[in-house]
mmCIF file of C-alpha atoms and ligand atoms in Angstrom:
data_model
loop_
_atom_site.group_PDB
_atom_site.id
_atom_site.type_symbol
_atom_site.label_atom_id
_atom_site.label_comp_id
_atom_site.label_asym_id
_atom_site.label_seq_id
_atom_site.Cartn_x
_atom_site.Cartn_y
_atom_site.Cartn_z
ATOM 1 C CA UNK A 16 -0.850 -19.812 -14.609
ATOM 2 C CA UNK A 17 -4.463 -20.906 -15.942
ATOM 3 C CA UNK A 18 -7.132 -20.143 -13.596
ATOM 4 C CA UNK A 19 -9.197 -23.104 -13.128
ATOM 5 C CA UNK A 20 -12.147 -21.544 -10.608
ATOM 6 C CA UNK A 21 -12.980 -18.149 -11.386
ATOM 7 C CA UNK A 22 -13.925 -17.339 -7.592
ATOM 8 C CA UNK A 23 -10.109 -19.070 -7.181
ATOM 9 C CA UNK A 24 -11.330 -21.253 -4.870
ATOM 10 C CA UNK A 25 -14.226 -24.523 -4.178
ATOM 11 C CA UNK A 26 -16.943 -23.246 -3.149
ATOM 12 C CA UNK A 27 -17.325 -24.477 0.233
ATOM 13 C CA UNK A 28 -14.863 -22.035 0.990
ATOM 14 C CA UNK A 29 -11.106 -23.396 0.213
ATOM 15 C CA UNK A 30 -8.934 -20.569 -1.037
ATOM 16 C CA UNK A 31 -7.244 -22.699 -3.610
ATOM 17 C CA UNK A 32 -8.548 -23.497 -7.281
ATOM 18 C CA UNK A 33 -8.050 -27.830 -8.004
ATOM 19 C CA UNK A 34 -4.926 -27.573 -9.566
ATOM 20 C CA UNK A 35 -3.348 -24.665 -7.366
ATOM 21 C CA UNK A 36 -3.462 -22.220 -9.494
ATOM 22 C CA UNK A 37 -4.132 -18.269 -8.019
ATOM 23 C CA UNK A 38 -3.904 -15.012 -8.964
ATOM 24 C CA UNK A 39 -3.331 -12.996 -5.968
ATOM 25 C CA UNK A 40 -3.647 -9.407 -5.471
ATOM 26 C CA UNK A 41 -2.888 -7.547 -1.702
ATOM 27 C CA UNK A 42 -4.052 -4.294 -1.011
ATOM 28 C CA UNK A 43 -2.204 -2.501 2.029
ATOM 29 C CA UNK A 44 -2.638 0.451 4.278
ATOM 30 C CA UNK A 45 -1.203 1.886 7.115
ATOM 31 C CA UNK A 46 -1.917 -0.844 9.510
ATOM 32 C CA UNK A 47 1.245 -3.760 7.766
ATOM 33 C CA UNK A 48 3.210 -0.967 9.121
ATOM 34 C CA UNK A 49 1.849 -0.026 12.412
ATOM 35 C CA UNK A 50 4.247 -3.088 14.176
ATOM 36 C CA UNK A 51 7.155 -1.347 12.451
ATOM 37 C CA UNK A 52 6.784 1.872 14.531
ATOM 38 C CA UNK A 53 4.933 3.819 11.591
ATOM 39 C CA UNK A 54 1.726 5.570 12.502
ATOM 40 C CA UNK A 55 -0.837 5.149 10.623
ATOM 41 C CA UNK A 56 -3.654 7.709 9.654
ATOM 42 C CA UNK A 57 -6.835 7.718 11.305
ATOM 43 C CA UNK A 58 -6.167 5.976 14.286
ATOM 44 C CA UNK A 59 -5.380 8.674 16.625
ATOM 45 C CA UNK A 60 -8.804 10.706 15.733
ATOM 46 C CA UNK A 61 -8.199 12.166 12.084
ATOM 47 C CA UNK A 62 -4.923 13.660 12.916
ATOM 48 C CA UNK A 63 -1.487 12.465 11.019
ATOM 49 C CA UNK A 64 1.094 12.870 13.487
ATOM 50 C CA UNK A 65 -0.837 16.078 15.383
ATOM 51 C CA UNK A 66 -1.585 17.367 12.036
ATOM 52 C CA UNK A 67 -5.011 18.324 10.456
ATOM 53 C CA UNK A 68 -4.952 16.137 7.284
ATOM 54 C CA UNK A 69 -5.771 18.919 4.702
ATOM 55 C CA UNK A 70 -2.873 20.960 6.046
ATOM 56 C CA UNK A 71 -0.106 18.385 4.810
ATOM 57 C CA UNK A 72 -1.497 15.887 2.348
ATOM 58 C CA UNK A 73 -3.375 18.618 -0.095
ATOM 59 C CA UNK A 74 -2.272 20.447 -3.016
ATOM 60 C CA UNK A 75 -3.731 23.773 -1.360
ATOM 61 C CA UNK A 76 -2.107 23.167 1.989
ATOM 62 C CA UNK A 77 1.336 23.245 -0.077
ATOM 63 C CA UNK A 78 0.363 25.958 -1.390
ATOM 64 C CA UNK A 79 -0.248 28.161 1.702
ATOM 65 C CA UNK A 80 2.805 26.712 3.680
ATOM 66 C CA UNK A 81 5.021 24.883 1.633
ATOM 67 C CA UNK A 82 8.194 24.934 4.357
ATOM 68 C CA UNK A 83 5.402 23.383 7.302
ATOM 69 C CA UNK A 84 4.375 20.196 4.522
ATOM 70 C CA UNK A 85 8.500 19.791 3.303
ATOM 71 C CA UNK A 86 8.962 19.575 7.178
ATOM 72 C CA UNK A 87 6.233 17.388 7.996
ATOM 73 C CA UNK A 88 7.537 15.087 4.998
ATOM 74 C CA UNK A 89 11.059 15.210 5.513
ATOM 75 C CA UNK A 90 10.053 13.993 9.343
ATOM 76 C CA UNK A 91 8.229 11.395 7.797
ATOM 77 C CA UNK A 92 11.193 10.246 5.795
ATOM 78 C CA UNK A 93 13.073 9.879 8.476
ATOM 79 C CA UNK A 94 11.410 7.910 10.703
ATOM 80 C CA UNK A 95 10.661 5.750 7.580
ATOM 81 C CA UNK A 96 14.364 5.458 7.670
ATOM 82 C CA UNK A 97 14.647 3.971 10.753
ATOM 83 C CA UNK A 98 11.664 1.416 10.678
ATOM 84 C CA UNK A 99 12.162 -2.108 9.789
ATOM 85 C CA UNK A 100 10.049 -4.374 8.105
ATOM 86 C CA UNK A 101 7.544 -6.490 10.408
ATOM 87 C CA UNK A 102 6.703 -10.478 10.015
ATOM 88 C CA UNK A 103 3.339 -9.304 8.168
ATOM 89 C CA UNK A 104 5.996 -7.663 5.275
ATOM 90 C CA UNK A 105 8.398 -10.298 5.433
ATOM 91 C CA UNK A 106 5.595 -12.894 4.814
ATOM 92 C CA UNK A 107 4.439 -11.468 1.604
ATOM 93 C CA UNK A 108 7.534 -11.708 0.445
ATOM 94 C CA UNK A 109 8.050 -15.327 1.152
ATOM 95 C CA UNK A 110 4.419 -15.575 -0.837
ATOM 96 C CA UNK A 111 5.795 -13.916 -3.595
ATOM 97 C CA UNK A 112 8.989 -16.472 -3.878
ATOM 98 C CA UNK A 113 5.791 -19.419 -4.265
ATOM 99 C CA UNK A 114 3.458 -17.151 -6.682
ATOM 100 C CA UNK A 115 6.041 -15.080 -8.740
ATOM 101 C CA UNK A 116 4.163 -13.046 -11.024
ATOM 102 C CA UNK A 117 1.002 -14.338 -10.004
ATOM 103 C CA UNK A 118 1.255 -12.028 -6.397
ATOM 104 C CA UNK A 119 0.607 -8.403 -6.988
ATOM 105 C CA UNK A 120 1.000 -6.098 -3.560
ATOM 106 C CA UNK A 121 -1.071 -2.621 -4.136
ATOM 107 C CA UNK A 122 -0.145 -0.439 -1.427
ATOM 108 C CA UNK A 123 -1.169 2.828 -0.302
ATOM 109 C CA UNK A 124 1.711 3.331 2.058
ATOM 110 C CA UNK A 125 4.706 5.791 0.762
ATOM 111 C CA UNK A 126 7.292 3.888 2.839
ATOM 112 C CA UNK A 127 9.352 1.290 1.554
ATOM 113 C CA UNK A 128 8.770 -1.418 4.286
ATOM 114 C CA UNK A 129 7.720 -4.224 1.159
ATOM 115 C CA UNK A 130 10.817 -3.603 -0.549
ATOM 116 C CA UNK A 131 13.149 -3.665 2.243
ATOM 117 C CA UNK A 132 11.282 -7.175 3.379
ATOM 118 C CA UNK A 133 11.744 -8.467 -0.311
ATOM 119 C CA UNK A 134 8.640 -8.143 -2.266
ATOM 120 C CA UNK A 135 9.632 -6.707 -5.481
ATOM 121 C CA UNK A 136 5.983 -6.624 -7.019
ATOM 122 C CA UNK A 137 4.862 -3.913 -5.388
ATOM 123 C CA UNK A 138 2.939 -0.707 -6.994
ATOM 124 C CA UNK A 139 2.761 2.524 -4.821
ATOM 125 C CA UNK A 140 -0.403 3.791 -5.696
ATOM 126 C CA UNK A 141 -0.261 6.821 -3.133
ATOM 127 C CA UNK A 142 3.868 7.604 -4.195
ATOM 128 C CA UNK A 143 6.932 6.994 -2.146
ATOM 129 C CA UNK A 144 8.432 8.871 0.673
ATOM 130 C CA UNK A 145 11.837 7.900 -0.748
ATOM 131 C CA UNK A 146 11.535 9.712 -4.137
ATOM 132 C CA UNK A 147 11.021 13.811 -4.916
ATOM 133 C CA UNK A 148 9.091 14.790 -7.958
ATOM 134 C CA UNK A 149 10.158 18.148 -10.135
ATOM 135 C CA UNK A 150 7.197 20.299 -10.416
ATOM 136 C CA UNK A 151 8.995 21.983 -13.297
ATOM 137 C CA UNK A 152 10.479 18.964 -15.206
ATOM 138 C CA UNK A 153 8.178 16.043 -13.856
ATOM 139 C CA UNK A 154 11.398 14.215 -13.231
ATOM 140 C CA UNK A 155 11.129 11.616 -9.717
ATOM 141 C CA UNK A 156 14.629 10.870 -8.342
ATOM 142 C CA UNK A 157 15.250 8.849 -5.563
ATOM 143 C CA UNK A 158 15.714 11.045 -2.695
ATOM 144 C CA UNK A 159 16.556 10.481 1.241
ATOM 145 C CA UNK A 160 17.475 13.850 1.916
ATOM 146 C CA UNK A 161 15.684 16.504 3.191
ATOM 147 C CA UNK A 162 13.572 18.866 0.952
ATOM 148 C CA UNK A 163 12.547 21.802 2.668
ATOM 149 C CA UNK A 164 15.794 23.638 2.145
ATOM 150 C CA UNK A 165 14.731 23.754 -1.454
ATOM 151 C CA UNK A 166 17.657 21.472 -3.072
ATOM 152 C CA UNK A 167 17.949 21.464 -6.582
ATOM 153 C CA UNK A 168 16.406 19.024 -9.190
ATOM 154 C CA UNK A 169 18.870 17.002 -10.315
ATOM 155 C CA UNK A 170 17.309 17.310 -13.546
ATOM 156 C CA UNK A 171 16.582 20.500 -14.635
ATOM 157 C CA UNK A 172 17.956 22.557 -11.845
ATOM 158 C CA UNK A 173 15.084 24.346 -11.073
ATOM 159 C CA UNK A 174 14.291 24.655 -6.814
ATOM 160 C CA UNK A 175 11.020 22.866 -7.549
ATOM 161 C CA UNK A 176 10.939 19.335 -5.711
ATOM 162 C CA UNK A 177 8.014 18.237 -3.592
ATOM 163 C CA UNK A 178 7.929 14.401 -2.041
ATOM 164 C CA UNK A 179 6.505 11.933 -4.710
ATOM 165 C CA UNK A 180 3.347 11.515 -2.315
ATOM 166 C CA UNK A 181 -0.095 11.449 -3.311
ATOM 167 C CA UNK A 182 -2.497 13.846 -1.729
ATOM 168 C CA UNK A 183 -6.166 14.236 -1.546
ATOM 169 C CA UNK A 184 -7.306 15.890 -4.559
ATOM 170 C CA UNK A 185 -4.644 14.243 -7.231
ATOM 171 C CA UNK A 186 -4.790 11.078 -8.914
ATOM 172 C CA UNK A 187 -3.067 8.205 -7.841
ATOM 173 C CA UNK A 188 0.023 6.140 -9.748
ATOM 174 C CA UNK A 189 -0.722 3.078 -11.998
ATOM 175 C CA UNK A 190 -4.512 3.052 -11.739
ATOM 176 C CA UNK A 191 -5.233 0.824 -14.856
ATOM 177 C CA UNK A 192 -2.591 -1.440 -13.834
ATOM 178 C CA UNK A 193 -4.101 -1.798 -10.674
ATOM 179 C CA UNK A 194 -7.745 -2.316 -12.248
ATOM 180 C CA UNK A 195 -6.465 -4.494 -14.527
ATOM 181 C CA UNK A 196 -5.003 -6.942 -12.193
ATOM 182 C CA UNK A 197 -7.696 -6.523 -10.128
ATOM 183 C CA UNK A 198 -10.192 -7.604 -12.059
ATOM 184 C CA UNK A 199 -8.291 -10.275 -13.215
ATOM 185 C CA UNK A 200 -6.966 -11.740 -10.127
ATOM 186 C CA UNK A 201 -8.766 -14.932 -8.180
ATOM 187 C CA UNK A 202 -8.138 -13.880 -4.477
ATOM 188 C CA UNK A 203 -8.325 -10.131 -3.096
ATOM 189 C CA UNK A 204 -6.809 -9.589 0.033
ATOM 190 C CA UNK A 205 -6.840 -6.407 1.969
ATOM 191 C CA UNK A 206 -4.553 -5.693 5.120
ATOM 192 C CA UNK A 207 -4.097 -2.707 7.389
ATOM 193 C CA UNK A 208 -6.679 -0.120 5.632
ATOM 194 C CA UNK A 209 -9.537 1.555 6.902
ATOM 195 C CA UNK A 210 -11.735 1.887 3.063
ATOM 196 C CA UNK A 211 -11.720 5.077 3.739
ATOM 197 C CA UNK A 212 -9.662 6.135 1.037
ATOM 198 C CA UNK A 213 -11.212 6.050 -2.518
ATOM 199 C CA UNK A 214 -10.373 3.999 -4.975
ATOM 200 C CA UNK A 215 -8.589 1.842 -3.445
ATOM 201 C CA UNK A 216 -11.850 1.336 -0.671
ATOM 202 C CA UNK A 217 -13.310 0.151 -4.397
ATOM 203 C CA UNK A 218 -10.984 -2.307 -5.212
ATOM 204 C CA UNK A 219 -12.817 -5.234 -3.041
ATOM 205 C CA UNK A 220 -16.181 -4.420 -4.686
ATOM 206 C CA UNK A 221 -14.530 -4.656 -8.493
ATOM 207 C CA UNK A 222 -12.862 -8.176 -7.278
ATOM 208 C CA UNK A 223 -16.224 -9.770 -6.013
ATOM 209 C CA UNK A 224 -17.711 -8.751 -9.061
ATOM 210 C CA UNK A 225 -14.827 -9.750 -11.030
ATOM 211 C CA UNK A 226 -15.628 -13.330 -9.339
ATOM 212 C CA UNK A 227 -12.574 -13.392 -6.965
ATOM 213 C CA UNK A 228 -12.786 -14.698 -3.471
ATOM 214 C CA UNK A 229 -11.775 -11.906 -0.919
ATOM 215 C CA UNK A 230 -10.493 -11.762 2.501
ATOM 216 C CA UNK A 231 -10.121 -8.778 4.865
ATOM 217 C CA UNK A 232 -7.075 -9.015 7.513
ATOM 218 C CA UNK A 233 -7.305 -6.223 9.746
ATOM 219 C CA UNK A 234 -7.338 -4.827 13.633
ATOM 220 C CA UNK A 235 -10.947 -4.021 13.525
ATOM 221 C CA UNK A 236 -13.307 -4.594 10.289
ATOM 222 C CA UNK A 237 -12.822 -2.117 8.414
ATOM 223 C CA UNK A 238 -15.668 -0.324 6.710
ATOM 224 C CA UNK A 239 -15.832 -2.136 3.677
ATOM 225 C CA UNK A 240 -15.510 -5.511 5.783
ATOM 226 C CA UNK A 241 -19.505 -6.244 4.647
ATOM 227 C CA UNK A 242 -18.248 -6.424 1.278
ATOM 228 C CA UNK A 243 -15.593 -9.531 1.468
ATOM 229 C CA UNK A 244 -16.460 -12.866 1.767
ATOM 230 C CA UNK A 245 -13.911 -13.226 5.284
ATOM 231 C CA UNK A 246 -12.781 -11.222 8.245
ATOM 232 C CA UNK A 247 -10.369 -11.891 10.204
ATOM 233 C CA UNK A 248 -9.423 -9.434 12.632
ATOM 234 C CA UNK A 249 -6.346 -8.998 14.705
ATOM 235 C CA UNK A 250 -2.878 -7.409 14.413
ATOM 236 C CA UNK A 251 -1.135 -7.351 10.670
ATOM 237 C CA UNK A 252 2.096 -9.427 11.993
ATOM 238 C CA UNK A 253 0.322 -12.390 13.631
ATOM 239 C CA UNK A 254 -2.319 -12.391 10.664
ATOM 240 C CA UNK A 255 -0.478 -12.124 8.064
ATOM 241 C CA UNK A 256 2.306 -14.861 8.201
ATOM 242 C CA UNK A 257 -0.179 -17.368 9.465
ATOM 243 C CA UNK A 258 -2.374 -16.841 6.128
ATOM 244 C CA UNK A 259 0.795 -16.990 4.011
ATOM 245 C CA UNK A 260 1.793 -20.638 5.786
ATOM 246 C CA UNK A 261 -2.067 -21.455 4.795
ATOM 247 C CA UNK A 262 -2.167 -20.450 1.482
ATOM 248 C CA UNK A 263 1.447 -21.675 0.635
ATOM 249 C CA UNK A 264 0.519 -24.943 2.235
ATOM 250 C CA UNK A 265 -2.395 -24.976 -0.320
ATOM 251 C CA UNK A 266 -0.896 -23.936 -3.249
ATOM 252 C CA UNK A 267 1.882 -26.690 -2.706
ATOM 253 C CA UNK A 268 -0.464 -29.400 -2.106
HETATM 254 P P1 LIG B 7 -5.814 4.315 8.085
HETATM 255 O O1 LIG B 7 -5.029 4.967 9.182
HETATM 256 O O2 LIG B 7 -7.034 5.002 7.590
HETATM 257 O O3 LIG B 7 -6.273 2.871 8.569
HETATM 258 C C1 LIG B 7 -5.388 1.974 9.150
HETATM 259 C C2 LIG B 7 -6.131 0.683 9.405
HETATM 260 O O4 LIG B 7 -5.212 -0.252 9.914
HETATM 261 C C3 LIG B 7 -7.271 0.791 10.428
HETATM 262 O O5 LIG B 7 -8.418 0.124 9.938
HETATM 263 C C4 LIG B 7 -6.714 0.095 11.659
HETATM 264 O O6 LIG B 7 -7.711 -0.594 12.400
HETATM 265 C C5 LIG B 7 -5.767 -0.895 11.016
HETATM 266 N N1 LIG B 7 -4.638 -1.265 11.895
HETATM 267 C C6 LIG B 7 -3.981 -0.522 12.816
HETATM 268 N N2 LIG B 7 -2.986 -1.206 13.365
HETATM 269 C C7 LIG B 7 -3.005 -2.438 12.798
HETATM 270 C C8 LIG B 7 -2.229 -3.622 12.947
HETATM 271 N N3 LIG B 7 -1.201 -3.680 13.803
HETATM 272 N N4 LIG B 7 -2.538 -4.686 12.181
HETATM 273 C C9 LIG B 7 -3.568 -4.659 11.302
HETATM 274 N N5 LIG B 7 -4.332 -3.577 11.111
HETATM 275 C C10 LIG B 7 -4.057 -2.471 11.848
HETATM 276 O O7 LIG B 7 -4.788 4.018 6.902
HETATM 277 P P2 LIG B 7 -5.085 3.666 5.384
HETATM 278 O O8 LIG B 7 -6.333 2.889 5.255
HETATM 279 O O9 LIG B 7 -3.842 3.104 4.832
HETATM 280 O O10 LIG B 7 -3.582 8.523 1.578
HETATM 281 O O11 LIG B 7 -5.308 5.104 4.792
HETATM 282 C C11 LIG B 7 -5.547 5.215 3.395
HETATM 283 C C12 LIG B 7 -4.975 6.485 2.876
HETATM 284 O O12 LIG B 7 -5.447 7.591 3.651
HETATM 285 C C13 LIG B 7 -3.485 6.626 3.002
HETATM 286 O O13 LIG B 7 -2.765 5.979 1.978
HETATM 287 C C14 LIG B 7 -3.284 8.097 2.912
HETATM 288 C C15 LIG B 7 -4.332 8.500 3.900
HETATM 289 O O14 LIG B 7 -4.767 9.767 3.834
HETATM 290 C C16 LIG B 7 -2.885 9.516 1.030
HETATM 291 O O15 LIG B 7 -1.957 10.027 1.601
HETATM 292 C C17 LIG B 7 -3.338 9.897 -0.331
#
């Protein structure tokens, strides 16, 4: 699609170019998934689950107790397992149906709650819960089993799997792709995410400056909220579907 407004809107505020055309980008965190039963991160005072943070999502916690992290991960899978997608999912999937290739979801969650809902353009920046990576062969199967009695790589054989999850420390997946449609896109939207987490706490300041219009949707601002145009604050599943009816409504006009 051509992009008629560079901010992807008029500017007395419509989120819509003239003609309807958008590029649309969504960040997510933690919070699209809170109505499905997943916890997210920092809302119970900097502990994951009862767990100190650098314990189980760093490199060097691994390291010094690799059978507590598989644990905490497989336990994590699980419970992944048994969530279901919320409205707030289900309506960026319906979004995607109108925009196609012109949606992009970015999210830092390792669950699979987009994909189940329908959303097929989805990039897990942080990894997936639902996929092992070989530390000897580098090879990611798709994995809903546990890990921390040491299974083999399918691969290479080797007793070296770890979850496909991102920690502090490491470098997230698909980073130019992300900056690239970023930068590129006409309307940022975040949902769910503290911007805590750097870069994707960045990605609202590259989209203003790119000349997007963005949008925050989240329990509480967030703090990054000073840095989009709107805020609008409430739960992920009321918030989200009535946005998608707005801007679909828009788009179709
Ligand atoms: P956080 O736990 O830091 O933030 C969750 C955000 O969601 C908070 O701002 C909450 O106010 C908001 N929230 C909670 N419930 C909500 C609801 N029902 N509807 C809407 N918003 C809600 O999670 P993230 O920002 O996703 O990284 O955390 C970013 C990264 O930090 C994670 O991907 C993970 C973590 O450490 C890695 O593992 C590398």
């Amino acid at each position: 699609m051509p992009r008629a407004d560079p901010r992807g809107g008029d500017r007395d505020g419509s989120l819509v170019s003239h003609n309807g055309a958008m590029r649309v980008v969504v960040l997510t965190g933690a919070g699209i998934s809170a109505e499905s039963g997943v916890r997210t991160f920092r809302d119970s005072g900097g502990l994951w689950e009862g767990h100190d943070v650098g314990a189980v999502a760093t490199p060097e916690g691994f390291a010094r107790d690799p059978d507590l992290v598989q644990r905490f991960y497989d336990a994590r899978r699980r419970a992944v397992l048994e969530a279901t997608p919320n409205p707030a999912h289900r309506a960026l999937a319906r979004l995607e149906e109108t925009l196609e290739d012109d949606l992009l979801v970015v999210t830092q969650n390792v669950d699979d709650l987009h994909e189940r809902a329908g959303s097929q353009r989805v990039v897990h920046m942080h990894g997936e819960l639902r996929r092992a990576r070989c530390q000897a062969c580098g090879h990611r199967p798709a994995w809903d089993d546990d890990l921390a009695d040491s299974p083999p790589c399918p691969e290479c054989g080797e007793r070296t799997l770890r979850p496909d999850v991102v920690w502090f420390g490491e470098v997230p997946y698909e980073l130019d792709r992300i900056a690239d449609a970023v930068s590129r896109c006409d309307l940022f939207v975040s949902v769910g995410t503290s911007g805590s987490v750097y870069p994707a706490a960045g990605y609202v300041a590259l989209a203003a400056t790119s000349g997007a219009r963005t949008l925050e949707l989240n329990l509480e601002p967030s703090e990054v909220a000073h840095l989009f145009d709107e805020v609008r604050t409430g739960p992920a599943a009321e918030l989200v579907p009535a946005w998608v009816v707005e801007l679909r409504g828009a788009l179709t006009r």
